[in-house]
CSV table of C-alpha atoms and ligand atoms in Angstrom, one decimal:
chain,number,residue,atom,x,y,z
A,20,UNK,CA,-1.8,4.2,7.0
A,21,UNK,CA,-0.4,5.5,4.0
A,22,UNK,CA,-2.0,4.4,0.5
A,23,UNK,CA,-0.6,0.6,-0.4
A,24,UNK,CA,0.0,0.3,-4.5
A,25,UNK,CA,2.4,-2.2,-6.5
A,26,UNK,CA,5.1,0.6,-6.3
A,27,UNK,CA,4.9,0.8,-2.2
A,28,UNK,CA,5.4,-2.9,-2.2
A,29,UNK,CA,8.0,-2.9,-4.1
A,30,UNK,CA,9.9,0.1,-2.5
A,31,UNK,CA,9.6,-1.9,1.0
A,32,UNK,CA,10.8,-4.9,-0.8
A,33,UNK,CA,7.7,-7.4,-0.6
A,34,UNK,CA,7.3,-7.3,-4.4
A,35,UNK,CA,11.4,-8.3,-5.9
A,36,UNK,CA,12.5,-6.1,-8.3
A,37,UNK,CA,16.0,-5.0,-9.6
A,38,UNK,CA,17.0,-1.4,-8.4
A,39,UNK,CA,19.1,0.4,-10.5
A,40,UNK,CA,19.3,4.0,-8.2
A,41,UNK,CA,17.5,5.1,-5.1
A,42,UNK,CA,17.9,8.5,-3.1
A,43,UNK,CA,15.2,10.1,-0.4
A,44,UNK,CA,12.6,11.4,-3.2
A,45,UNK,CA,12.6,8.1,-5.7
A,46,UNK,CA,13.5,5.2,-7.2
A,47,UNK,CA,14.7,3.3,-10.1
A,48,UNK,CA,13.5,-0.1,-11.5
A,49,UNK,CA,13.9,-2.3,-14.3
A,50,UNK,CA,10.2,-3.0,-16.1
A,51,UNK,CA,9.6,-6.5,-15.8
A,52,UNK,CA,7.3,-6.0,-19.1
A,53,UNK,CA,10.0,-4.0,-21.2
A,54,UNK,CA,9.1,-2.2,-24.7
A,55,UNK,CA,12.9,-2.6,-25.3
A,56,UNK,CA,15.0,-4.6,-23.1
A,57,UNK,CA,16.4,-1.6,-20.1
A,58,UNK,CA,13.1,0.0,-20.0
A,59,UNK,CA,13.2,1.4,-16.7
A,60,UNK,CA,10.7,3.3,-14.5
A,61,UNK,CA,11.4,6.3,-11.7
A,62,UNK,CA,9.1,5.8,-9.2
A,63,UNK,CA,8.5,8.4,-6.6
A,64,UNK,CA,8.8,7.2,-3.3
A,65,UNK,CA,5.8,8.8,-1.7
A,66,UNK,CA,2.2,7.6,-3.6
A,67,UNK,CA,1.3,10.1,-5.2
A,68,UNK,CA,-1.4,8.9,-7.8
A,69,UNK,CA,-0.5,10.9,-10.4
A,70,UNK,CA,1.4,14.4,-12.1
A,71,UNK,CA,-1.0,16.8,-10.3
A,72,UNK,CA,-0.7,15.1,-7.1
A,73,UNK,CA,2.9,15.5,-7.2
A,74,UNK,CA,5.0,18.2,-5.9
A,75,UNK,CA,7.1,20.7,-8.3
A,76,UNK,CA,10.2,19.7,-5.9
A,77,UNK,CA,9.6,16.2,-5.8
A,78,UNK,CA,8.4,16.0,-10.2
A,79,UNK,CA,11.7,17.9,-10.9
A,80,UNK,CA,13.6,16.0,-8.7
A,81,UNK,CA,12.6,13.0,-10.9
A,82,UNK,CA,13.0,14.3,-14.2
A,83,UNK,CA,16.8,14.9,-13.5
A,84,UNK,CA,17.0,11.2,-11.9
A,85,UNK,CA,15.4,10.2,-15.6
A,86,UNK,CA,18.3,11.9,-17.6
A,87,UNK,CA,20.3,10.3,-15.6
A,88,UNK,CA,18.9,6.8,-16.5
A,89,UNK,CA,18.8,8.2,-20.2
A,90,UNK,CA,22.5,8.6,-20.0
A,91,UNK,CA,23.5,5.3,-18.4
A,92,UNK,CA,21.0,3.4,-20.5
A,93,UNK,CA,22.7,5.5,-23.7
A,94,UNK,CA,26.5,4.3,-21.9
A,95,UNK,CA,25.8,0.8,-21.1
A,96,UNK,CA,23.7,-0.2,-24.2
A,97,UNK,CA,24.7,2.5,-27.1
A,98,UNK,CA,21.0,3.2,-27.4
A,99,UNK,CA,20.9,6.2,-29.6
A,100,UNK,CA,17.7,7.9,-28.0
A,101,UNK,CA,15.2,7.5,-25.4
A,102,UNK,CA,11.3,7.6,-24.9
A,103,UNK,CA,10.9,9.8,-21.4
A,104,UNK,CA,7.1,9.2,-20.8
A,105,UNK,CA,4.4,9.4,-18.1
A,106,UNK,CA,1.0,8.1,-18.4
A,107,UNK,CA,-0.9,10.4,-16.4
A,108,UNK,CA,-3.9,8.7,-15.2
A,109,UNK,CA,-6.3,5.8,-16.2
A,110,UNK,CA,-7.9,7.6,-19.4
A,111,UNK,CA,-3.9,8.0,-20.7
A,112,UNK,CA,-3.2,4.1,-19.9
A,113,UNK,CA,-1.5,4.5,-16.4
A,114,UNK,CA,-2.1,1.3,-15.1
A,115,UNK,CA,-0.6,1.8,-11.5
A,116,UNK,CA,-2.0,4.9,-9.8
A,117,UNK,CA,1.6,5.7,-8.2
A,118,UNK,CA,3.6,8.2,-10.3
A,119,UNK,CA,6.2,6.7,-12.3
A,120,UNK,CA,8.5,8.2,-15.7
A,121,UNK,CA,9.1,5.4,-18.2
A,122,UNK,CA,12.4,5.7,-19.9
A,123,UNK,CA,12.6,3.4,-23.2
A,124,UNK,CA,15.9,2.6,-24.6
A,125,UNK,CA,15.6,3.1,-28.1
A,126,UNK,CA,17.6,2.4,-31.5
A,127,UNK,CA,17.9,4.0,-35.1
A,128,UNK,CA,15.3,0.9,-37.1
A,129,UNK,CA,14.4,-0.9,-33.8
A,130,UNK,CA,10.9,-1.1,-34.9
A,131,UNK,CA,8.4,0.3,-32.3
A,132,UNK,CA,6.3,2.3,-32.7
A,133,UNK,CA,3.2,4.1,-30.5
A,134,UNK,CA,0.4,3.0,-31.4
A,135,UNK,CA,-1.5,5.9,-31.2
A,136,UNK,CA,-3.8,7.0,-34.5
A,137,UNK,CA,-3.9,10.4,-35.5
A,138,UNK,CA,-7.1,13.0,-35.4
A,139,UNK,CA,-7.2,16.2,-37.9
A,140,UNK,CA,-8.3,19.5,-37.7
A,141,UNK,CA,-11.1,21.0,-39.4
A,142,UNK,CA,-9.9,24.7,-41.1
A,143,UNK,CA,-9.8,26.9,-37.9
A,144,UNK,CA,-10.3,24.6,-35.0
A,145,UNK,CA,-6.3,24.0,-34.3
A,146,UNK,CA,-6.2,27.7,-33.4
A,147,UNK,CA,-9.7,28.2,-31.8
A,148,UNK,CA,-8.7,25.6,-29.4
A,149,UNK,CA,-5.2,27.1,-28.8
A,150,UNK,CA,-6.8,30.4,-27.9
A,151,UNK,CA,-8.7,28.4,-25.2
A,152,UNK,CA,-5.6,26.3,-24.2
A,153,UNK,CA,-3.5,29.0,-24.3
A,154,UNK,CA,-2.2,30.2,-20.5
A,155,UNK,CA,0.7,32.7,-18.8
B,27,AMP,P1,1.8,2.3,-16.3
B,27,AMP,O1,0.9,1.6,-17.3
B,27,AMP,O2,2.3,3.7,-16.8
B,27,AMP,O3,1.1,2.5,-15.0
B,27,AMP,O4,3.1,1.4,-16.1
B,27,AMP,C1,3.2,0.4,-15.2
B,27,AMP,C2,4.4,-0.4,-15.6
B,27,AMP,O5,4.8,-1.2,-14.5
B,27,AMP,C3,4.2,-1.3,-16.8
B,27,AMP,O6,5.1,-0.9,-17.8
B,27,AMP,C4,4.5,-2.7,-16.2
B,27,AMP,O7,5.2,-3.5,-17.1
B,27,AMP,C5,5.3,-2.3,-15.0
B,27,AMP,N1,5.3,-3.4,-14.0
B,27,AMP,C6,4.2,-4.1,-13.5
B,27,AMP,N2,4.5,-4.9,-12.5
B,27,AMP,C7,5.9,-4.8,-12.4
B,27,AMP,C8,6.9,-5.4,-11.5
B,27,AMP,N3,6.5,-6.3,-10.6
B,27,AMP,N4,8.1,-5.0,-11.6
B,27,AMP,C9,8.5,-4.1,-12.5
B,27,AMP,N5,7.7,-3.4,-13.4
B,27,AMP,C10,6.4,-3.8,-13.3
């Protein structure tokens, strides 16, 4: 049986939600816990726990279907930008192991803000650790 999460539930319909867009590969919800009201989610269709898991086809697939909700939430609402997010496993905050893109309405002064604090560099480390990160 294939893995059961919140998202599978929902796709079959035992969880309600309200569907904005669905095609074979994912689908659109409305967050029920929205940063800005029209915070939507694109939920892939198969379970896949997270961005690794998940097929180039089927994660490419799903960033198109998020500009897509990016330019109906910027039509319908006149929001003048979007957050396009994923959190990409427990450690990052991802709360449902089922990959998902958040897309956040957002307007010029609306007041959020990430919460995240900032770390520094010591004098060298940035590019030390770029040489190690860096890849072809
Ligand atoms: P994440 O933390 O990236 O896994 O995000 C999970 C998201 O799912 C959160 O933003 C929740 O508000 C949202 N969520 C949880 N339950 C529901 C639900 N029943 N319908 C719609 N969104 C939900």
């Amino acid at each position: 049986m294939e893995k059961e999460t919140l998202f599978t539930k929902i796709a079959q319909g035992s969880i309600p939600s309200v569907r904005l867009y669905e095609d074979d590969v994912c689908f659109v919800i409305m967050d029920i816990n929205p940063v800005v009201k029209g915070h939507s989610l694109v939920i892939a269709k198969e379970p896949y726990a997270n961005m690794q898991e998940t097929p180039d086809d089927v994660l490419t697939h799903m960033i198109l279907a998020a500009k897509k909700v990016d330019a109906r939430l910027r039509s319908v609402l006149g929001c003048q930008g979007t957050n396009i997010l994923i959190n990409n496993d427990r450690a990052s905050g991802q709360e449902v192991p089922h990959l998902h893109i958040h897309v956040i309405p957002r307007y010029t002064d609306d007041g959020r803000k990430f919460g995240f604090e900032h770390d520094f560099y010591a004098r060298g480390e940035m590019e030390k650790l770029g040489q190690e990160l860096s890849f072809s």
